Amino acid sequence: DIVMTQSPDSLAVSLGERATINCKSSQSVLHSSNNKNYLAWYQQKPGQPPKLLIYWASTRESGVPDRFSGSGSGTDFSLTISSLQAEDVAVYYCQQCYSNPLTFGGGTTVEIK
Amino acid sequence: EVQLVQSGGGLVQPGGSLRLSCAASGFTFSDHYMDWVRQAPGKGLEWVGRIRDKANSYTTEYAASVKGRFTVSRDDSKNSLYLQMNSLKTEDTAVYYCARDSGYGAHFDYWGQGTLVTVSS
């Protein structure tokens, strides 16, 4: 199984400042057939289902604000919120979509400082 | 508008059974793989299982923690997804979500609202 490790577990960022979450996979999730990284990011607010933010490591889902961006390749990835807004307070999860069983990182809680 | 509306769930004793349903609308259900994901209280997300489409013979995959106890099925004529849960354990207590595979990357682009399953005596 591919193990997904997120860091930090939580972070507090001032409004308007940058927040960066890291995700490391235990093996590469880069598909050689199409050169795409099968890595997704989700946002989950209390009492709600997760919401897809980013797929293929860096492709923003339709309707997601452009302050959210994803980067990385192979085994090391990051999600960046360029200017934190109050509505971004949530738990963020990475997920590898490369092989079964599909696995998620442990989550990172983003709060306002 | 894509919608996944879940039903079922509730309180069940250890060793018991329960069936969850997920009614889909707003898209061609039969074209998509569908998945179940769960979240224990205060914990992270855990993938439970998947069912592929007719073109892929409705094959299924399961997490090791539920294999042999849970069964994912679908009825394309009713645009519905199901999760049959047998031999339930206390550690199966969680909110269960159905989710749609996007069809081009195995990520989940739409989720149901979630339904709580509590396994307790």
PDB file of C-alpha atoms in Angstrom:
ATOM      1  CA  ASP A   1       0.000   0.000   0.000  1.00  0.00           C
ATOM      2  CA  ILE A   2       1.133   3.560  -0.675  1.00  0.00           C
ATOM      3  CA  VAL A   3       1.453   5.487   2.579  1.00  0.00           C
ATOM      4  CA  MET A   4       0.683   9.206   2.423  1.00  0.00           C
ATOM      5  CA  THR A   5       2.338  11.411   5.040  1.00  0.00           C
ATOM      6  CA  GLN A   6       1.209  14.998   5.510  1.00  0.00           C
ATOM      7  CA  SER A   7       2.968  17.766   7.394  1.00  0.00           C
ATOM      8  CA  PRO A   8       2.393  19.686   9.508  1.00  0.00           C
ATOM      9  CA  ASP A   9      -0.550  18.245  11.423  1.00  0.00           C
ATOM     10  CA  SER A  10      -1.812  21.784  11.924  1.00  0.00           C
ATOM     11  CA  LEU A  11      -0.809  25.331  11.156  1.00  0.00           C
ATOM     12  CA  ALA A  12      -2.017  28.775  12.102  1.00  0.00           C
ATOM     13  CA  VAL A  13      -1.617  31.529   9.536  1.00  0.00           C
ATOM     14  CA  SER A  14      -2.595  35.198   9.620  1.00  0.00           C
ATOM     15  CA  LEU A  15      -5.292  36.387   7.248  1.00  0.00           C
ATOM     16  CA  GLY A  16      -3.752  37.295   3.904  1.00  0.00           C
ATOM     17  CA  GLU A  17      -0.609  35.279   4.539  1.00  0.00           C
ATOM     18  CA  ARG A  18       0.598  32.136   2.761  1.00  0.00           C
ATOM     19  CA  ALA A  19      -0.125  28.618   3.992  1.00  0.00           C
ATOM     20  CA  THR A  20       1.757  25.593   2.686  1.00  0.00           C
ATOM     21  CA  ILE A  21       0.908  21.956   3.349  1.00  0.00           C
ATOM     22  CA  ASN A  22       3.231  19.110   2.418  1.00  0.00           C
ATOM     23  CA  CYS A  23       2.404  15.561   1.363  1.00  0.00           C
ATOM     24  CA  LYS A  24       4.840  12.726   0.780  1.00  0.00           C
ATOM     25  CA  SER A  25       3.991   9.374  -0.759  1.00  0.00           C
ATOM     26  CA  SER A  26       5.904   6.183   0.066  1.00  0.00           C
ATOM     27  CA  GLN A  27       6.307   5.484  -3.651  1.00  0.00           C
ATOM     28  CA  SER A  28       6.009   7.489  -6.828  1.00  0.00           C
ATOM     29  CA  VAL A  29       2.501   8.312  -8.043  1.00  0.00           C
ATOM     30  CA  LEU A  30       3.744   9.502 -11.428  1.00  0.00           C
ATOM     31  CA  HIS A  31       2.080   7.500 -14.200  1.00  0.00           C
ATOM     32  CA  SER A  32       4.591   6.883 -16.969  1.00  0.00           C
ATOM     33  CA  SER A  33       1.859   6.392 -19.583  1.00  0.00           C
ATOM     34  CA  ASN A  34       0.681  10.004 -19.435  1.00  0.00           C
ATOM     35  CA  ASN A  35       3.307  11.716 -17.261  1.00  0.00           C
ATOM     36  CA  LYS A  36       0.655  12.720 -14.735  1.00  0.00           C
ATOM     37  CA  ASN A  37       0.936  12.566 -10.977  1.00  0.00           C
ATOM     38  CA  TYR A  38      -2.117  10.842  -9.523  1.00  0.00           C
ATOM     39  CA  LEU A  39      -2.347  13.062  -6.474  1.00  0.00           C
ATOM     40  CA  ALA A  40      -5.424  14.979  -5.334  1.00  0.00           C
ATOM     41  CA  TRP A  41      -6.115  17.535  -2.604  1.00  0.00           C
ATOM     42  CA  TYR A  42      -9.383  17.939  -0.728  1.00  0.00           C
ATOM     43  CA  GLN A  43     -10.760  20.513   1.695  1.00  0.00           C
ATOM     44  CA  GLN A  44     -13.133  19.456   4.452  1.00  0.00           C
ATOM     45  CA  LYS A  45     -15.045  21.839   6.673  1.00  0.00           C
ATOM     46  CA  PRO A  46     -16.805  20.659   9.860  1.00  0.00           C
ATOM     47  CA  GLY A  47     -19.961  18.672   9.200  1.00  0.00           C
ATOM     48  CA  GLN A  48     -19.394  18.656   5.440  1.00  0.00           C
ATOM     49  CA  PRO A  49     -18.085  16.097   2.967  1.00  0.00           C
ATOM     50  CA  PRO A  50     -14.667  16.686   1.447  1.00  0.00           C
ATOM     51  CA  LYS A  51     -14.445  18.999  -1.547  1.00  0.00           C
ATOM     52  CA  LEU A  52     -12.039  18.388  -4.420  1.00  0.00           C
ATOM     53  CA  LEU A  53      -9.561  21.252  -4.840  1.00  0.00           C
ATOM     54  CA  ILE A  54      -6.706  19.926  -6.971  1.00  0.00           C
ATOM     55  CA  TYR A  55      -6.127  16.815  -9.085  1.00  0.00           C
ATOM     56  CA  TRP A  56      -3.164  15.545 -11.098  1.00  0.00           C
ATOM     57  CA  ALA A  57      -1.101  17.329  -8.423  1.00  0.00           C
ATOM     58  CA  SER A  58      -1.538  20.785  -9.912  1.00  0.00           C
ATOM     59  CA  THR A  59      -4.806  21.040 -11.863  1.00  0.00           C
ATOM     60  CA  ARG A  60      -7.338  23.194 -10.082  1.00  0.00           C
ATOM     61  CA  GLU A  61     -10.901  21.879 -10.058  1.00  0.00           C
ATOM     62  CA  SER A  62     -13.471  24.111 -11.732  1.00  0.00           C
ATOM     63  CA  GLY A  63     -14.709  26.840  -9.412  1.00  0.00           C
ATOM     64  CA  VAL A  64     -11.813  26.607  -6.967  1.00  0.00           C
ATOM     65  CA  PRO A  65     -10.285  30.026  -6.229  1.00  0.00           C
ATOM     66  CA  ASP A  66      -6.896  30.612  -7.807  1.00  0.00           C
ATOM     67  CA  ARG A  67      -5.316  31.278  -4.407  1.00  0.00           C
ATOM     68  CA  PHE A  68      -5.178  27.474  -4.129  1.00  0.00           C
ATOM     69  CA  SER A  69      -2.332  25.844  -6.024  1.00  0.00           C
ATOM     70  CA  GLY A  70      -0.684  22.442  -6.056  1.00  0.00           C
ATOM     71  CA  SER A  71       2.839  21.484  -6.982  1.00  0.00           C
ATOM     72  CA  GLY A  72       5.285  18.602  -6.863  1.00  0.00           C
ATOM     73  CA  SER A  73       6.030  15.376  -8.664  1.00  0.00           C
ATOM     74  CA  GLY A  74       6.927  11.790  -7.941  1.00  0.00           C
ATOM     75  CA  THR A  75       6.712  11.477  -4.177  1.00  0.00           C
ATOM     76  CA  ASP A  76       6.754  15.047  -2.854  1.00  0.00           C
ATOM     77  CA  PHE A  77       3.847  17.426  -3.167  1.00  0.00           C
ATOM     78  CA  SER A  78       2.508  20.608  -1.664  1.00  0.00           C
ATOM     79  CA  LEU A  79      -0.705  22.606  -1.490  1.00  0.00           C
ATOM     80  CA  THR A  80      -0.358  26.366  -1.146  1.00  0.00           C
ATOM     81  CA  ILE A  81      -2.979  28.903  -0.190  1.00  0.00           C
ATOM     82  CA  SER A  82      -1.407  32.141  -1.380  1.00  0.00           C
ATOM     83  CA  SER A  83      -3.482  34.539   0.722  1.00  0.00           C
ATOM     84  CA  LEU A  84      -5.452  32.880   3.495  1.00  0.00           C
ATOM     85  CA  GLN A  85      -9.094  33.868   3.811  1.00  0.00           C
ATOM     86  CA  ALA A  86     -11.386  33.203   6.754  1.00  0.00           C
ATOM     87  CA  GLU A  87     -13.395  30.700   4.719  1.00  0.00           C
ATOM     88  CA  ASP A  88     -10.264  28.594   4.154  1.00  0.00           C
ATOM     89  CA  VAL A  89     -10.287  27.356   7.753  1.00  0.00           C
ATOM     90  CA  ALA A  90     -10.630  23.606   7.264  1.00  0.00           C
ATOM     91  CA  VAL A  91      -8.840  20.282   7.259  1.00  0.00           C
ATOM     92  CA  TYR A  92      -6.926  19.481   4.071  1.00  0.00           C
ATOM     93  CA  TYR A  93      -6.187  15.971   2.822  1.00  0.00           C
ATOM     94  CA  CYS A  94      -3.986  14.646   0.072  1.00  0.00           C
ATOM     95  CA  GLN A  95      -4.901  11.397  -1.692  1.00  0.00           C
ATOM     96  CA  GLN A  96      -3.007   9.129  -4.017  1.00  0.00           C
ATOM     97  CA  CYS A  97      -5.154   7.932  -6.921  1.00  0.00           C
ATOM     98  CA  TYR A  98      -2.368   5.851  -8.446  1.00  0.00           C
ATOM     99  CA  SER A  99      -3.117   2.381  -7.130  1.00  0.00           C
ATOM    100  CA  ASN A 100      -5.518   0.414  -4.974  1.00  0.00           C
ATOM    101  CA  PRO A 101      -6.031   0.696  -2.127  1.00  0.00           C
ATOM    102  CA  LEU A 102      -6.511   4.416  -2.605  1.00  0.00           C
ATOM    103  CA  THR A 103      -5.017   6.139   0.414  1.00  0.00           C
ATOM    104  CA  PHE A 104      -5.260   9.530   2.102  1.00  0.00           C
ATOM    105  CA  GLY A 105      -2.869  11.536   4.171  1.00  0.00           C
ATOM    106  CA  GLY A 106      -3.705  12.082   7.816  1.00  0.00           C
ATOM    107  CA  GLY A 107      -4.943  15.624   7.258  1.00  0.00           C
ATOM    108  CA  THR A 108      -3.692  19.115   8.077  1.00  0.00           C
ATOM    109  CA  THR A 109      -5.814  21.558  10.055  1.00  0.00           C
ATOM    110  CA  VAL A 110      -5.507  25.170   8.918  1.00  0.00           C
ATOM    111  CA  GLU A 111      -6.516  27.864  11.386  1.00  0.00           C
ATOM    112  CA  ILE A 112      -6.336  31.624  11.613  1.00  0.00           C
ATOM    113  CA  LYS A 113      -3.546  33.057  13.750  1.00  0.00           C
TER     114      LYS A 113
ATOM    115  CA  GLU B   1     -26.600  19.565 -11.123  1.00  0.00           C
ATOM    116  CA  VAL B   2     -24.755  16.485  -9.914  1.00  0.00           C
ATOM    117  CA  GLN B   3     -26.235  15.126  -6.697  1.00  0.00           C
ATOM    118  CA  LEU B   4     -25.460  12.111  -4.555  1.00  0.00           C
ATOM    119  CA  VAL B   5     -28.092  11.582  -1.872  1.00  0.00           C
ATOM    120  CA  GLN B   6     -27.391   8.977   0.760  1.00  0.00           C
ATOM    121  CA  SER B   7     -29.769   6.986   2.933  1.00  0.00           C
ATOM    122  CA  GLY B   8     -29.526   4.186   5.438  1.00  0.00           C
ATOM    123  CA  GLY B   9     -27.200   4.191   8.393  1.00  0.00           C
ATOM    124  CA  GLY B  10     -28.011   4.210  12.072  1.00  0.00           C
ATOM    125  CA  LEU B  11     -27.267   2.156  15.162  1.00  0.00           C
ATOM    126  CA  VAL B  12     -26.472  -1.546  14.839  1.00  0.00           C
ATOM    127  CA  GLN B  13     -25.088  -4.121  17.243  1.00  0.00           C
ATOM    128  CA  PRO B  14     -21.707  -5.752  16.727  1.00  0.00           C
ATOM    129  CA  GLY B  15     -22.057  -8.665  14.345  1.00  0.00           C
ATOM    130  CA  GLY B  16     -25.074  -7.086  12.695  1.00  0.00           C
ATOM    131  CA  SER B  17     -25.704  -5.932   9.140  1.00  0.00           C
ATOM    132  CA  LEU B  18     -26.673  -2.693   7.479  1.00  0.00           C
ATOM    133  CA  ARG B  19     -27.167  -1.478   3.916  1.00  0.00           C
ATOM    134  CA  LEU B  20     -26.356   2.014   2.746  1.00  0.00           C
ATOM    135  CA  SER B  21     -27.735   3.546  -0.434  1.00  0.00           C
ATOM    136  CA  CYS B  22     -26.603   6.430  -2.607  1.00  0.00           C
ATOM    137  CA  ALA B  23     -28.985   7.854  -5.215  1.00  0.00           C
ATOM    138  CA  ALA B  24     -27.307   9.685  -8.075  1.00  0.00           C
ATOM    139  CA  SER B  25     -28.713  12.344 -10.371  1.00  0.00           C
ATOM    140  CA  GLY B  26     -27.529  15.027 -12.762  1.00  0.00           C
ATOM    141  CA  PHE B  27     -25.039  12.854 -14.650  1.00  0.00           C
ATOM    142  CA  THR B  28     -24.816   9.566 -16.537  1.00  0.00           C
ATOM    143  CA  PHE B  29     -24.384   7.285 -13.545  1.00  0.00           C
ATOM    144  CA  SER B  30     -23.581   4.218 -15.603  1.00  0.00           C
ATOM    145  CA  ASP B  31     -20.472   5.866 -17.052  1.00  0.00           C
ATOM    146  CA  HIS B  32     -18.698   6.311 -13.725  1.00  0.00           C
ATOM    147  CA  TYR B  33     -16.822   4.196 -11.237  1.00  0.00           C
ATOM    148  CA  MET B  34     -18.255   4.807  -7.774  1.00  0.00           C
ATOM    149  CA  ASP B  35     -16.624   4.559  -4.377  1.00  0.00           C
ATOM    150  CA  TRP B  36     -17.309   4.510  -0.665  1.00  0.00           C
ATOM    151  CA  VAL B  37     -15.116   6.419   1.790  1.00  0.00           C
ATOM    152  CA  ARG B  38     -15.526   6.504   5.566  1.00  0.00           C
ATOM    153  CA  GLN B  39     -14.430   8.736   8.397  1.00  0.00           C
ATOM    154  CA  ALA B  40     -14.363   7.565  11.996  1.00  0.00           C
ATOM    155  CA  PRO B  41     -15.346  10.220  14.562  1.00  0.00           C
ATOM    156  CA  GLY B  42     -12.602  12.842  14.779  1.00  0.00           C
ATOM    157  CA  LYS B  43     -10.368  10.913  12.377  1.00  0.00           C
ATOM    158  CA  GLY B  44      -9.208  11.104   8.793  1.00  0.00           C
ATOM    159  CA  LEU B  45     -10.564   9.656   5.566  1.00  0.00           C
ATOM    160  CA  GLU B  46     -10.378   5.954   4.728  1.00  0.00           C
ATOM    161  CA  TRP B  47     -11.253   4.526   1.329  1.00  0.00           C
ATOM    162  CA  VAL B  48     -13.607   1.550   1.689  1.00  0.00           C
ATOM    163  CA  GLY B  49     -14.324   0.179  -1.753  1.00  0.00           C
ATOM    164  CA  ARG B  50     -15.004   0.767  -5.435  1.00  0.00           C
ATOM    165  CA  ILE B  51     -17.198  -0.597  -8.169  1.00  0.00           C
ATOM    166  CA  ARG B  52     -16.325  -0.113 -11.798  1.00  0.00           C
ATOM    167  CA  ASP B  53     -18.721   0.373 -14.687  1.00  0.00           C
ATOM    168  CA  LYS B  54     -20.393  -2.162 -16.982  1.00  0.00           C
ATOM    169  CA  ALA B  55     -17.587  -1.817 -19.534  1.00  0.00           C
ATOM    170  CA  ASN B  56     -15.249  -3.094 -16.818  1.00  0.00           C
ATOM    171  CA  SER B  57     -17.610  -5.878 -15.744  1.00  0.00           C
ATOM    172  CA  TYR B  58     -18.691  -4.126 -12.548  1.00  0.00           C
ATOM    173  CA  THR B  59     -15.538  -5.364 -10.855  1.00  0.00           C
ATOM    174  CA  THR B  60     -14.958  -4.325  -7.264  1.00  0.00           C
ATOM    175  CA  GLU B  61     -12.023  -3.500  -4.998  1.00  0.00           C
ATOM    176  CA  TYR B  62     -11.991  -3.287  -1.206  1.00  0.00           C
ATOM    177  CA  ALA B  63      -9.834  -2.058   1.611  1.00  0.00           C
ATOM    178  CA  ALA B  64      -8.263  -4.892   3.565  1.00  0.00           C
ATOM    179  CA  SER B  65     -10.145  -3.782   6.681  1.00  0.00           C
ATOM    180  CA  VAL B  66     -13.543  -4.567   5.130  1.00  0.00           C
ATOM    181  CA  LYS B  67     -12.794  -7.241   2.530  1.00  0.00           C
ATOM    182  CA  GLY B  68     -15.026 -10.274   2.964  1.00  0.00           C
ATOM    183  CA  ARG B  69     -17.503  -8.343   5.122  1.00  0.00           C
ATOM    184  CA  PHE B  70     -18.606  -5.434   2.909  1.00  0.00           C
ATOM    185  CA  THR B  71     -20.018  -5.582  -0.618  1.00  0.00           C
ATOM    186  CA  VAL B  72     -20.309  -2.664  -3.033  1.00  0.00           C
ATOM    187  CA  SER B  73     -22.999  -2.996  -5.700  1.00  0.00           C
ATOM    188  CA  ARG B  74     -24.859  -0.792  -8.115  1.00  0.00           C
ATOM    189  CA  ASP B  75     -28.089  -0.705 -10.072  1.00  0.00           C
ATOM    190  CA  ASP B  76     -27.587   1.458 -13.151  1.00  0.00           C
ATOM    191  CA  SER B  77     -31.297   1.254 -13.981  1.00  0.00           C
ATOM    192  CA  LYS B  78     -32.023   3.014 -10.694  1.00  0.00           C
ATOM    193  CA  ASN B  79     -28.921   5.252 -10.703  1.00  0.00           C
ATOM    194  CA  SER B  80     -28.075   3.850  -7.315  1.00  0.00           C
ATOM    195  CA  LEU B  81     -25.019   2.659  -5.425  1.00  0.00           C
ATOM    196  CA  TYR B  82     -25.113   0.375  -2.405  1.00  0.00           C
ATOM    197  CA  LEU B  83     -22.867  -0.731   0.429  1.00  0.00           C
ATOM    198  CA  GLN B  84     -23.876  -3.943   2.179  1.00  0.00           C
ATOM    199  CA  MET B  85     -22.092  -4.194   5.499  1.00  0.00           C
ATOM    200  CA  ASN B  86     -22.072  -7.535   7.347  1.00  0.00           C
ATOM    201  CA  SER B  87     -20.344  -8.767  10.490  1.00  0.00           C
ATOM    202  CA  LEU B  88     -20.036  -5.196  11.687  1.00  0.00           C
ATOM    203  CA  LYS B  89     -17.443  -4.328  14.296  1.00  0.00           C
ATOM    204  CA  THR B  90     -17.236  -1.386  16.675  1.00  0.00           C
ATOM    205  CA  GLU B  91     -14.311  -0.062  14.627  1.00  0.00           C
ATOM    206  CA  ASP B  92     -16.637   0.288  11.624  1.00  0.00           C
ATOM    207  CA  THR B  93     -18.330   3.203  13.394  1.00  0.00           C
ATOM    208  CA  ALA B  94     -17.934   6.138  11.021  1.00  0.00           C
ATOM    209  CA  VAL B  95     -19.588   8.562   8.664  1.00  0.00           C
ATOM    210  CA  TYR B  96     -19.794   6.832   5.302  1.00  0.00           C
ATOM    211  CA  TYR B  97     -19.630   8.836   2.087  1.00  0.00           C
ATOM    212  CA  CYS B  98     -20.366   7.753  -1.450  1.00  0.00           C
ATOM    213  CA  ALA B  99     -18.199   9.465  -4.029  1.00  0.00           C
ATOM    214  CA  ARG B 100     -18.029   9.701  -7.794  1.00  0.00           C
ATOM    215  CA  ASP B 101     -14.821   8.880  -9.597  1.00  0.00           C
ATOM    216  CA  SER B 102     -14.129  11.691 -12.050  1.00  0.00           C
ATOM    217  CA  GLY B 103     -13.479   9.234 -14.854  1.00  0.00           C
ATOM    218  CA  TYR B 104     -10.058  10.564 -15.770  1.00  0.00           C
ATOM    219  CA  GLY B 105      -7.858  10.380 -12.717  1.00  0.00           C
ATOM    220  CA  ALA B 106      -9.442   8.272  -9.986  1.00  0.00           C
ATOM    221  CA  HIS B 107     -10.012  11.330  -7.825  1.00  0.00           C
ATOM    222  CA  PHE B 108     -13.434  12.000  -6.356  1.00  0.00           C
ATOM    223  CA  ASP B 109     -15.150  15.031  -7.827  1.00  0.00           C
ATOM    224  CA  TYR B 110     -18.542  14.707  -6.119  1.00  0.00           C
ATOM    225  CA  TRP B 111     -19.460  13.383  -2.697  1.00  0.00           C
ATOM    226  CA  GLY B 112     -22.650  12.430  -0.926  1.00  0.00           C
ATOM    227  CA  GLN B 113     -23.657  14.194   2.259  1.00  0.00           C
ATOM    228  CA  GLY B 114     -22.528  11.305   4.438  1.00  0.00           C
ATOM    229  CA  THR B 115     -24.425   8.976   6.730  1.00  0.00           C
ATOM    230  CA  LEU B 116     -23.445   7.916  10.245  1.00  0.00           C
ATOM    231  CA  VAL B 117     -23.129   4.243  11.089  1.00  0.00           C
ATOM    232  CA  THR B 118     -22.731   3.461  14.777  1.00  0.00           C
ATOM    233  CA  VAL B 119     -21.812  -0.067  15.813  1.00  0.00           C
ATOM    234  CA  SER B 120     -22.433  -0.500  19.519  1.00  0.00           C
ATOM    235  CA  SER B 121     -24.133  -2.811  21.952  1.00  0.00           C
TER     236      SER B 121
END
